Structures are given as structure tokens and as C-alpha cells.
PDB file of C-alpha atoms in Angstrom:
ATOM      1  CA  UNK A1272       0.000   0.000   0.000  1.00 50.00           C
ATOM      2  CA  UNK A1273       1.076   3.303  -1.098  1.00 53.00           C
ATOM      3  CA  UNK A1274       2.239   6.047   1.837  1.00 55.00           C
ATOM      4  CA  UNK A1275       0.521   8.937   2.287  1.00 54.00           C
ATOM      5  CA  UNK A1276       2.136  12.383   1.800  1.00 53.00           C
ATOM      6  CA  UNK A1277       0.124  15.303   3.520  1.00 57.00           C
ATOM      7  CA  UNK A1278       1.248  18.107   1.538  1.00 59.00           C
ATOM      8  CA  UNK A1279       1.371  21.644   3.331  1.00 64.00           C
ATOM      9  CA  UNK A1280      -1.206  24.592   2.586  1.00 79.00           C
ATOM     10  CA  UNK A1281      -0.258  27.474   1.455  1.00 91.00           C
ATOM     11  CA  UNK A1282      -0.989  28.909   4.607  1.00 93.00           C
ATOM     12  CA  UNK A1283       1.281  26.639   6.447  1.00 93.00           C
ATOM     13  CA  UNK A1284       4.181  27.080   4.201  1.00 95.00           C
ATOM     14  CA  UNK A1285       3.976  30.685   4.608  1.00 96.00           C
ATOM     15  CA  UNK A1286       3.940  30.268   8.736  1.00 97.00           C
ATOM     16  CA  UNK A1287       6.974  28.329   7.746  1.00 96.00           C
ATOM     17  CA  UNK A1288       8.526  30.702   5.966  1.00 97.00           C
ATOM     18  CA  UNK A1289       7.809  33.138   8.646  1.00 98.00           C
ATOM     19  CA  UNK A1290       9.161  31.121  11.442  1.00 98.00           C
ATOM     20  CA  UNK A1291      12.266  30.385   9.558  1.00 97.00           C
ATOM     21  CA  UNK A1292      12.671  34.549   9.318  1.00 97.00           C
ATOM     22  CA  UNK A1293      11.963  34.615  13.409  1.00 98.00           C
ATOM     23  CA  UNK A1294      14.570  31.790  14.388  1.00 97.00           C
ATOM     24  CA  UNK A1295      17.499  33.752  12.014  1.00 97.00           C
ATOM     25  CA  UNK A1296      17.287  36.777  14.138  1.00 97.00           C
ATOM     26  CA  UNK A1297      16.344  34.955  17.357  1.00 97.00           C
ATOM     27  CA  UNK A1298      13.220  35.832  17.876  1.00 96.00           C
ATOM     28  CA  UNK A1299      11.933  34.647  21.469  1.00 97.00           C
ATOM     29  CA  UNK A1300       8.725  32.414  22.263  1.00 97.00           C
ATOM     30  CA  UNK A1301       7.523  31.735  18.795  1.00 98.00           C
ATOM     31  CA  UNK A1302       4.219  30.622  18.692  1.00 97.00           C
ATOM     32  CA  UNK A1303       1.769  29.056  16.065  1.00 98.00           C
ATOM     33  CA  UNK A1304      -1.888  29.783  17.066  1.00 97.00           C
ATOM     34  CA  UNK A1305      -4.440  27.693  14.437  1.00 97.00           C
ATOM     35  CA  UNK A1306      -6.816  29.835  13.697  1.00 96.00           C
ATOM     36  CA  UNK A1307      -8.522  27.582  11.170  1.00 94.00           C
ATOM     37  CA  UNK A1308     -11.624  25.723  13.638  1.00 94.00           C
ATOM     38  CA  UNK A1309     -12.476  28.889  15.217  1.00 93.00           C
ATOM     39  CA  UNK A1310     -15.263  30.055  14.060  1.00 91.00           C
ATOM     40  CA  UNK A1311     -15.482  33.578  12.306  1.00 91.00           C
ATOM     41  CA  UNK A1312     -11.783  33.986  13.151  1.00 91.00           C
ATOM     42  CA  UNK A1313      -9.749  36.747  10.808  1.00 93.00           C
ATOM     43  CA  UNK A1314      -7.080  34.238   9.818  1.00 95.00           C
ATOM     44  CA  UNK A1315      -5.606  30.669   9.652  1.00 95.00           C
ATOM     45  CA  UNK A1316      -3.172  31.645  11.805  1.00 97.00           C
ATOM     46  CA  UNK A1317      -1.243  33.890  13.801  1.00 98.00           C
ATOM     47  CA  UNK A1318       2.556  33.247  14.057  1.00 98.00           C
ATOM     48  CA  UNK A1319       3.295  35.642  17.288  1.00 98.00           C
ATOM     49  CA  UNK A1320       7.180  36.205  18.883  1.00 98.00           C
ATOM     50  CA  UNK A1321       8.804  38.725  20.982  1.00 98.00           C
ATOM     51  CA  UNK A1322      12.007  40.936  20.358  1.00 97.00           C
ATOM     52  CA  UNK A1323      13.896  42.266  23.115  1.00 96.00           C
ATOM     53  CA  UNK A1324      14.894  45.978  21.707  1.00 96.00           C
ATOM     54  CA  UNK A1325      13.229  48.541  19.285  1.00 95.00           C
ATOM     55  CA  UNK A1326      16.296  47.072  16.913  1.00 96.00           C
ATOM     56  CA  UNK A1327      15.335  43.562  17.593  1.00 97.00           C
ATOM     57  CA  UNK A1328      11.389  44.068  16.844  1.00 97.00           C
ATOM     58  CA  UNK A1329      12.164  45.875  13.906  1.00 96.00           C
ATOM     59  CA  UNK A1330      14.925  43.146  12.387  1.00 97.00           C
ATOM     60  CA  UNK A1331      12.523  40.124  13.290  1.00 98.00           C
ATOM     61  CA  UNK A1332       9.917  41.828  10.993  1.00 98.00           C
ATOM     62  CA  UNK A1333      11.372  43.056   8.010  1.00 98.00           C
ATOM     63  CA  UNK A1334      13.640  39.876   8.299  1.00 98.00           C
ATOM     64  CA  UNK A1335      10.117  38.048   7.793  1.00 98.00           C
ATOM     65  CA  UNK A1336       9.043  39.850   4.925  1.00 97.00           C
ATOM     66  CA  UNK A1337      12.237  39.070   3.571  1.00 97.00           C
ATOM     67  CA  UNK A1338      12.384  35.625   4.007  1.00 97.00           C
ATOM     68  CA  UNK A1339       8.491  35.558   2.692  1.00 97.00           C
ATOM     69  CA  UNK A1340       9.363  37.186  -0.412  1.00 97.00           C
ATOM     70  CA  UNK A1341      12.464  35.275  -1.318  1.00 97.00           C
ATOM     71  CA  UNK A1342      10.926  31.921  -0.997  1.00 96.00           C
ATOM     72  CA  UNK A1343       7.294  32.549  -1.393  1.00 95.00           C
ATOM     73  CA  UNK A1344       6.911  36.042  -3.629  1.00 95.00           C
ATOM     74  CA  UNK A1345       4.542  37.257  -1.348  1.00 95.00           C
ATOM     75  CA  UNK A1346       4.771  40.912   0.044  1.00 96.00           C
ATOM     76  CA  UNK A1347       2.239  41.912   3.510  1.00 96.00           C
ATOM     77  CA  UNK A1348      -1.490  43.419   2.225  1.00 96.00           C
ATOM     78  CA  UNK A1349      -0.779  45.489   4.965  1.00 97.00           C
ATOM     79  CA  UNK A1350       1.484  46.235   7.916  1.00 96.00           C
ATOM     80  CA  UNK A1351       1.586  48.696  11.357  1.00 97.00           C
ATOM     81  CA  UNK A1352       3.832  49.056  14.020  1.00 95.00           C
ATOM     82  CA  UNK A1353       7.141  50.560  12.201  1.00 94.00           C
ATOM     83  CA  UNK A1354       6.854  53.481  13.933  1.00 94.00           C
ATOM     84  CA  UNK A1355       6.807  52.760  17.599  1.00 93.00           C
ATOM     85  CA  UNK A1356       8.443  49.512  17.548  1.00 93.00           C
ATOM     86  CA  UNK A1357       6.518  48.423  20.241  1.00 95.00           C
ATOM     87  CA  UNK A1358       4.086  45.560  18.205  1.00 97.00           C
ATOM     88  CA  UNK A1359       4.467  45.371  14.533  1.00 98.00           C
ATOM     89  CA  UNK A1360       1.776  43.922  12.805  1.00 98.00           C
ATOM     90  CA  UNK A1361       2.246  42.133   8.834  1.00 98.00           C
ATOM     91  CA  UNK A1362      -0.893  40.867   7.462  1.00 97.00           C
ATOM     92  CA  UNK A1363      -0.665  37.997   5.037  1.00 97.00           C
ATOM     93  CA  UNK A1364      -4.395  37.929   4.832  1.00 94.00           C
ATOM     94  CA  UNK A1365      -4.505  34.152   5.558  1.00 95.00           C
ATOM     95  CA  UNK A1366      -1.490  34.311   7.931  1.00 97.00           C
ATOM     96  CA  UNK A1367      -1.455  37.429  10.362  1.00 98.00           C
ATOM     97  CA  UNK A1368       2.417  38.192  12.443  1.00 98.00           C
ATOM     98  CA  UNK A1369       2.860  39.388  15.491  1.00 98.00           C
ATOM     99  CA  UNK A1370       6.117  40.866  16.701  1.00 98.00           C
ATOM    100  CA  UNK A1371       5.939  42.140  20.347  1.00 98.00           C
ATOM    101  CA  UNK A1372       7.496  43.697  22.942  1.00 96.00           C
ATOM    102  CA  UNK A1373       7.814  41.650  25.973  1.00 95.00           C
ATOM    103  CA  UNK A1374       5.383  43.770  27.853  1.00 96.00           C
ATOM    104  CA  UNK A1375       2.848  44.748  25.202  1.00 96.00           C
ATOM    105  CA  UNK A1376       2.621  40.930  24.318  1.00 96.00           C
ATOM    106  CA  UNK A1377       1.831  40.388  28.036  1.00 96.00           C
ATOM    107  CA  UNK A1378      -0.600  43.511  27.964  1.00 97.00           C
ATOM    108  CA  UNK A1379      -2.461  42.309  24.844  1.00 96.00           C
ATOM    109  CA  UNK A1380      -2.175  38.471  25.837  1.00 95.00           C
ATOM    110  CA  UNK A1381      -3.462  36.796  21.892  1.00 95.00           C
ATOM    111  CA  UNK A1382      -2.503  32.935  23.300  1.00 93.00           C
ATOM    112  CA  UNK A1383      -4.830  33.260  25.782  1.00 94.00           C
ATOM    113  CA  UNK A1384      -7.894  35.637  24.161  1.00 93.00           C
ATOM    114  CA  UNK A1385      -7.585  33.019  21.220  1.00 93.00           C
ATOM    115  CA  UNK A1386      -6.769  30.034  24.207  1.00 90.00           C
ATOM    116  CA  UNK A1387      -9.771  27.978  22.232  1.00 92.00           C
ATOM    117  CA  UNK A1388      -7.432  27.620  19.404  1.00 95.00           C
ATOM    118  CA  UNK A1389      -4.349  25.574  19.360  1.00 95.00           C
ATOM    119  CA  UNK A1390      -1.098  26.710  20.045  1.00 96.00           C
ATOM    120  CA  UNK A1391       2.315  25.701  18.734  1.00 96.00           C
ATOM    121  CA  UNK A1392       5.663  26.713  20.455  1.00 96.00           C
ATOM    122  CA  UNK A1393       8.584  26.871  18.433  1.00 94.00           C
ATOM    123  CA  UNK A1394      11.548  25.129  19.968  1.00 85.00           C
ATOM    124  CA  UNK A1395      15.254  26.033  18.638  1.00 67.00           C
TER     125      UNK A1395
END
């Protein structure tokens, strides 16, 4: 009997992708929330991780785009954040990143306001 290959969405190449963009700058507590059984949720997924400086924060993200564009040829529909450092925001439409600030990622708290949905944690 043949073996089954489950072949990756687009979706979950592109968290992939953006993962792979994280880990290269050392991003810290990388997280995967599936999105995808909630029900009226704005995504698939969130990929969410935390930078330690206003340098960090703003490496991690455009480190991400570049990584997404290289390998994917997909540029953000729309992204916030650039200016304050503090949580920048790139929207994928289908995959939405988070890069925080230790305490505005505690303040705003996404694992546990989406805590229905399951939740990956990157290991490195």
C-alpha cells in the first residue's frame, strides 16, 4: 500500500517561511496559534514572537518579509507598528504576524484571548 504524503497549505508554508525569518534573528517564544476551527476567526493563523529591543522588533519583521518574499513572492497586504516599535503587525491575509514587545505581548495576551485555538511553540 502506497504512503501517504500530507502536503502543506499554502498557509502553512507561509507560517513556515515566517518562522524560519523569526529563528534567524532569534526571535523569542515563537508561537503558532491555528486559527482555522475557530469560528469567524480573521485568519488561519497567527505566528506571534517577541524581540527584546526597538532594533530587535524591527529586524525580526522586516527579516520576515524578507524571508516571505524570497521563498514565497509574497509581500504583507498590509502592515503597522514601524513606527513605535513596540508591536508590529504584517498581514498575510490568511497568515497574520505578530512581533511584540515583551510587555505589550503580556498587555495584549493573543494565546490566551484566542486560548480555544491551538497553540504551537517553536523550539530552537
Amino acid at each position: 500500500m502506497a504512503k501517504r504524503t500530507r502536503h502543506l497549505t499554502d498557509a502553512e508554508q507561509l507560517c513556515n517561511n515566517i518562522v524560519l525569518g523569526m529563528t534567524e534573528k532569534k526571535g523569542e517564544e515563537i508561537a503558532i496559534i491555528d486559527l482555522r476551527e475557530i469560528k469567524n476567526a480573521i485568519a488561519d493563523f497567527f505566528v506571534i514572537c517577541t524581540g527584546t529591543s526597538d532594533p530587535h522588533t524591527d529586524a525580526l519583521a522586516y527579516n520576515v518579509e524578507k524571508q516571505v518574499h524570497l521563498n514565497m513572492q509574497q509581500d504583507p497586504f498590509k502592515k503597522e507598528g514601524f513606527e513605535n516599535k513596540e508591536w508590529i503587525l504584517l498581514d498575510y491575509v490568511d497568515v497574520v504576524v505578530h512581533v511584540f514587545r515583551a510587555d505589550k505581548r503580556n498587555f495584549y495576551s493573543l494565546e490566551k484571548l484566542w486560548g480555544d485555538a491551538p497553540i504551537k511553540y517553536v523550539t530552537e
